[in-house]
Amino acid sequence: QAAGVAALRNVPEEELEANVKVMREKRDYVIERLRKMPQVNLKVPPTGAFYVLPDVSAHYDGDDVALCLDLLKKKRLALVPGSSFGAPGTVRISYATSMEELELAMNKLEEFLLEDDF
């Protein structure tokens, strides 16, 4: 919390606005990619967070833990099961990373879901 206060007091407004713009672009990219994936729904797009919790319950009979474990084994992509946050049937995807990493992650997730026999 102290770092947040320091950022608000010591970081120029232009820099804060630039960072917000970059995060918004990343969020929009992830949302766009998720909307194109089979049987994936994003019921509540984020407005202030740096992660999304898309509904992937059409896959793996809704077992988000099994989905995340297989995704890690098969594609070496680590997502967190939404059930860990009280949102079963979803996965948590953070977009607080580079666009290159986001592209790679979204490609891997889409490939994985297309391979799933649902």
PDB file of C-alpha atoms in Angstrom:
ATOM      1  CA  GLN A   1       0.000   0.000   0.000  1.00  0.00           C
ATOM      2  CA  ALA A   2       2.866   2.333   0.710  1.00  0.00           C
ATOM      3  CA  ALA A   3       4.154   1.811  -2.826  1.00  0.00           C
ATOM      4  CA  GLY A   4       0.746   2.769  -4.213  1.00  0.00           C
ATOM      5  CA  VAL A   5       0.714   5.975  -2.218  1.00  0.00           C
ATOM      6  CA  ALA A   6       4.267   6.774  -3.339  1.00  0.00           C
ATOM      7  CA  ALA A   7       3.320   6.145  -6.977  1.00  0.00           C
ATOM      8  CA  LEU A   8       0.359   8.485  -6.743  1.00  0.00           C
ATOM      9  CA  ARG A   9       2.457  11.202  -5.144  1.00  0.00           C
ATOM     10  CA  ASN A  10       5.739  10.864  -7.052  1.00  0.00           C
ATOM     11  CA  VAL A  11       4.950   9.545 -10.540  1.00  0.00           C
ATOM     12  CA  PRO A  12       3.991  12.124 -13.176  1.00  0.00           C
ATOM     13  CA  GLU A  13       0.376  11.991 -14.346  1.00  0.00           C
ATOM     14  CA  GLU A  14       1.478  11.384 -17.955  1.00  0.00           C
ATOM     15  CA  GLU A  15       3.375   8.261 -16.926  1.00  0.00           C
ATOM     16  CA  LEU A  16       0.398   6.921 -14.981  1.00  0.00           C
ATOM     17  CA  GLU A  17      -1.892   7.561 -17.950  1.00  0.00           C
ATOM     18  CA  ALA A  18       0.544   5.817 -20.305  1.00  0.00           C
ATOM     19  CA  ASN A  19       0.626   2.770 -18.028  1.00  0.00           C
ATOM     20  CA  VAL A  20      -3.175   2.674 -17.857  1.00  0.00           C
ATOM     21  CA  LYS A  21      -3.318   2.828 -21.663  1.00  0.00           C
ATOM     22  CA  VAL A  22      -0.896  -0.094 -22.011  1.00  0.00           C
ATOM     23  CA  MET A  23      -2.849  -2.206 -19.510  1.00  0.00           C
ATOM     24  CA  ARG A  24      -6.114  -1.366 -21.283  1.00  0.00           C
ATOM     25  CA  GLU A  25      -4.613  -2.507 -24.610  1.00  0.00           C
ATOM     26  CA  LYS A  26      -3.482  -5.788 -23.052  1.00  0.00           C
ATOM     27  CA  ARG A  27      -6.896  -6.319 -21.458  1.00  0.00           C
ATOM     28  CA  ASP A  28      -8.662  -5.649 -24.743  1.00  0.00           C
ATOM     29  CA  TYR A  29      -6.341  -8.040 -26.583  1.00  0.00           C
ATOM     30  CA  VAL A  30      -7.016 -10.866 -24.117  1.00  0.00           C
ATOM     31  CA  ILE A  31     -10.774 -10.261 -24.207  1.00  0.00           C
ATOM     32  CA  GLU A  32     -10.791 -10.253 -28.016  1.00  0.00           C
ATOM     33  CA  ARG A  33      -8.851 -13.519 -28.162  1.00  0.00           C
ATOM     34  CA  LEU A  34     -11.050 -15.198 -25.545  1.00  0.00           C
ATOM     35  CA  ARG A  35     -14.226 -14.246 -27.400  1.00  0.00           C
ATOM     36  CA  LYS A  36     -12.953 -16.142 -30.445  1.00  0.00           C
ATOM     37  CA  MET A  37     -12.195 -19.354 -28.540  1.00  0.00           C
ATOM     38  CA  PRO A  38     -14.627 -22.271 -28.617  1.00  0.00           C
ATOM     39  CA  GLN A  39     -16.969 -22.620 -25.661  1.00  0.00           C
ATOM     40  CA  VAL A  40     -15.328 -19.797 -23.682  1.00  0.00           C
ATOM     41  CA  ASN A  41     -17.427 -17.044 -22.132  1.00  0.00           C
ATOM     42  CA  LEU A  42     -16.305 -13.915 -20.373  1.00  0.00           C
ATOM     43  CA  LYS A  43     -19.368 -12.889 -18.407  1.00  0.00           C
ATOM     44  CA  VAL A  44     -17.767 -10.043 -16.489  1.00  0.00           C
ATOM     45  CA  PRO A  45     -14.982  -8.184 -18.307  1.00  0.00           C
ATOM     46  CA  PRO A  46     -12.517  -6.568 -15.900  1.00  0.00           C
ATOM     47  CA  THR A  47     -12.731  -2.853 -15.285  1.00  0.00           C
ATOM     48  CA  GLY A  48     -10.041  -2.316 -12.657  1.00  0.00           C
ATOM     49  CA  ALA A  49      -8.171  -5.600 -12.274  1.00  0.00           C
ATOM     50  CA  PHE A  50      -5.266  -6.974 -14.298  1.00  0.00           C
ATOM     51  CA  TYR A  51      -6.766 -10.424 -14.776  1.00  0.00           C
ATOM     52  CA  VAL A  52      -9.785 -12.084 -16.359  1.00  0.00           C
ATOM     53  CA  LEU A  53     -11.804 -15.112 -15.247  1.00  0.00           C
ATOM     54  CA  PRO A  54     -13.300 -16.614 -18.416  1.00  0.00           C
ATOM     55  CA  ASP A  55     -15.822 -19.427 -18.048  1.00  0.00           C
ATOM     56  CA  VAL A  56     -14.313 -22.598 -19.527  1.00  0.00           C
ATOM     57  CA  SER A  57     -16.785 -24.986 -17.905  1.00  0.00           C
ATOM     58  CA  ALA A  58     -17.773 -26.467 -21.288  1.00  0.00           C
ATOM     59  CA  HIS A  59     -14.337 -28.115 -21.247  1.00  0.00           C
ATOM     60  CA  TYR A  60     -13.253 -30.917 -18.912  1.00  0.00           C
ATOM     61  CA  ASP A  61     -16.795 -31.255 -17.573  1.00  0.00           C
ATOM     62  CA  GLY A  62     -16.237 -27.975 -15.754  1.00  0.00           C
ATOM     63  CA  ASP A  63     -13.211 -29.262 -13.814  1.00  0.00           C
ATOM     64  CA  ASP A  64     -11.027 -26.162 -13.891  1.00  0.00           C
ATOM     65  CA  VAL A  65      -8.285 -27.814 -11.817  1.00  0.00           C
ATOM     66  CA  ALA A  66      -7.914 -30.739 -14.250  1.00  0.00           C
ATOM     67  CA  LEU A  67      -7.975 -28.334 -17.190  1.00  0.00           C
ATOM     68  CA  CYS A  68      -5.185 -26.222 -15.687  1.00  0.00           C
ATOM     69  CA  LEU A  69      -3.072 -29.280 -14.841  1.00  0.00           C
ATOM     70  CA  ASP A  70      -3.396 -30.711 -18.360  1.00  0.00           C
ATOM     71  CA  LEU A  71      -2.726 -27.290 -19.887  1.00  0.00           C
ATOM     72  CA  LEU A  72       0.487 -27.098 -17.874  1.00  0.00           C
ATOM     73  CA  LYS A  73       1.560 -30.622 -18.880  1.00  0.00           C
ATOM     74  CA  LYS A  74       0.632 -30.384 -22.568  1.00  0.00           C
ATOM     75  CA  LYS A  75       1.381 -26.748 -23.402  1.00  0.00           C
ATOM     76  CA  ARG A  76       3.600 -25.602 -20.521  1.00  0.00           C
ATOM     77  CA  LEU A  77       1.143 -22.801 -19.812  1.00  0.00           C
ATOM     78  CA  ALA A  78       0.293 -22.084 -16.183  1.00  0.00           C
ATOM     79  CA  LEU A  79      -3.145 -20.678 -15.414  1.00  0.00           C
ATOM     80  CA  VAL A  80      -4.823 -20.697 -12.025  1.00  0.00           C
ATOM     81  CA  PRO A  81      -8.126 -22.542 -11.550  1.00  0.00           C
ATOM     82  CA  GLY A  82     -10.946 -20.138 -10.828  1.00  0.00           C
ATOM     83  CA  SER A  83     -12.189 -22.432  -8.084  1.00  0.00           C
ATOM     84  CA  SER A  84      -9.220 -21.148  -6.054  1.00  0.00           C
ATOM     85  CA  PHE A  85     -10.996 -17.774  -6.076  1.00  0.00           C
ATOM     86  CA  GLY A  86     -14.545 -19.019  -5.529  1.00  0.00           C
ATOM     87  CA  ALA A  87     -15.280 -19.102  -9.278  1.00  0.00           C
ATOM     88  CA  PRO A  88     -15.403 -22.775 -10.289  1.00  0.00           C
ATOM     89  CA  GLY A  89     -15.399 -23.528 -13.992  1.00  0.00           C
ATOM     90  CA  THR A  90     -13.205 -20.532 -14.771  1.00  0.00           C
ATOM     91  CA  VAL A  91      -9.480 -19.903 -15.104  1.00  0.00           C
ATOM     92  CA  ARG A  92      -7.569 -16.839 -14.022  1.00  0.00           C
ATOM     93  CA  ILE A  93      -5.482 -15.176 -16.704  1.00  0.00           C
ATOM     94  CA  SER A  94      -3.287 -12.248 -15.744  1.00  0.00           C
ATOM     95  CA  TYR A  95      -2.443  -9.706 -18.407  1.00  0.00           C
ATOM     96  CA  ALA A  96       0.223  -8.010 -16.297  1.00  0.00           C
ATOM     97  CA  THR A  97       2.966  -9.208 -18.642  1.00  0.00           C
ATOM     98  CA  SER A  98       4.362  -8.333 -22.055  1.00  0.00           C
ATOM     99  CA  MET A  99       2.265  -8.458 -25.224  1.00  0.00           C
ATOM    100  CA  GLU A 100       4.642 -11.102 -26.560  1.00  0.00           C
ATOM    101  CA  GLU A 101       3.932 -13.341 -23.581  1.00  0.00           C
ATOM    102  CA  LEU A 102       0.200 -12.699 -23.891  1.00  0.00           C
ATOM    103  CA  GLU A 103       0.217 -13.669 -27.573  1.00  0.00           C
ATOM    104  CA  LEU A 104       2.096 -16.857 -26.794  1.00  0.00           C
ATOM    105  CA  ALA A 105      -0.234 -17.709 -23.908  1.00  0.00           C
ATOM    106  CA  MET A 106      -3.413 -17.021 -25.885  1.00  0.00           C
ATOM    107  CA  ASN A 107      -2.108 -19.116 -28.794  1.00  0.00           C
ATOM    108  CA  LYS A 108      -1.328 -22.018 -26.467  1.00  0.00           C
ATOM    109  CA  LEU A 109      -4.693 -21.779 -24.720  1.00  0.00           C
ATOM    110  CA  GLU A 110      -6.581 -21.677 -28.006  1.00  0.00           C
ATOM    111  CA  GLU A 111      -4.646 -24.663 -29.399  1.00  0.00           C
ATOM    112  CA  PHE A 112      -5.295 -26.599 -26.213  1.00  0.00           C
ATOM    113  CA  LEU A 113      -9.031 -25.899 -26.230  1.00  0.00           C
ATOM    114  CA  LEU A 114      -9.317 -26.804 -29.906  1.00  0.00           C
ATOM    115  CA  GLU A 115      -7.662 -30.148 -29.131  1.00  0.00           C
ATOM    116  CA  ASP A 116     -10.140 -30.838 -26.309  1.00  0.00           C
ATOM    117  CA  ASP A 117     -12.867 -33.358 -27.118  1.00  0.00           C
ATOM    118  CA  PHE A 118     -15.887 -31.713 -25.534  1.00  0.00           C
TER     119      PHE A 118
END
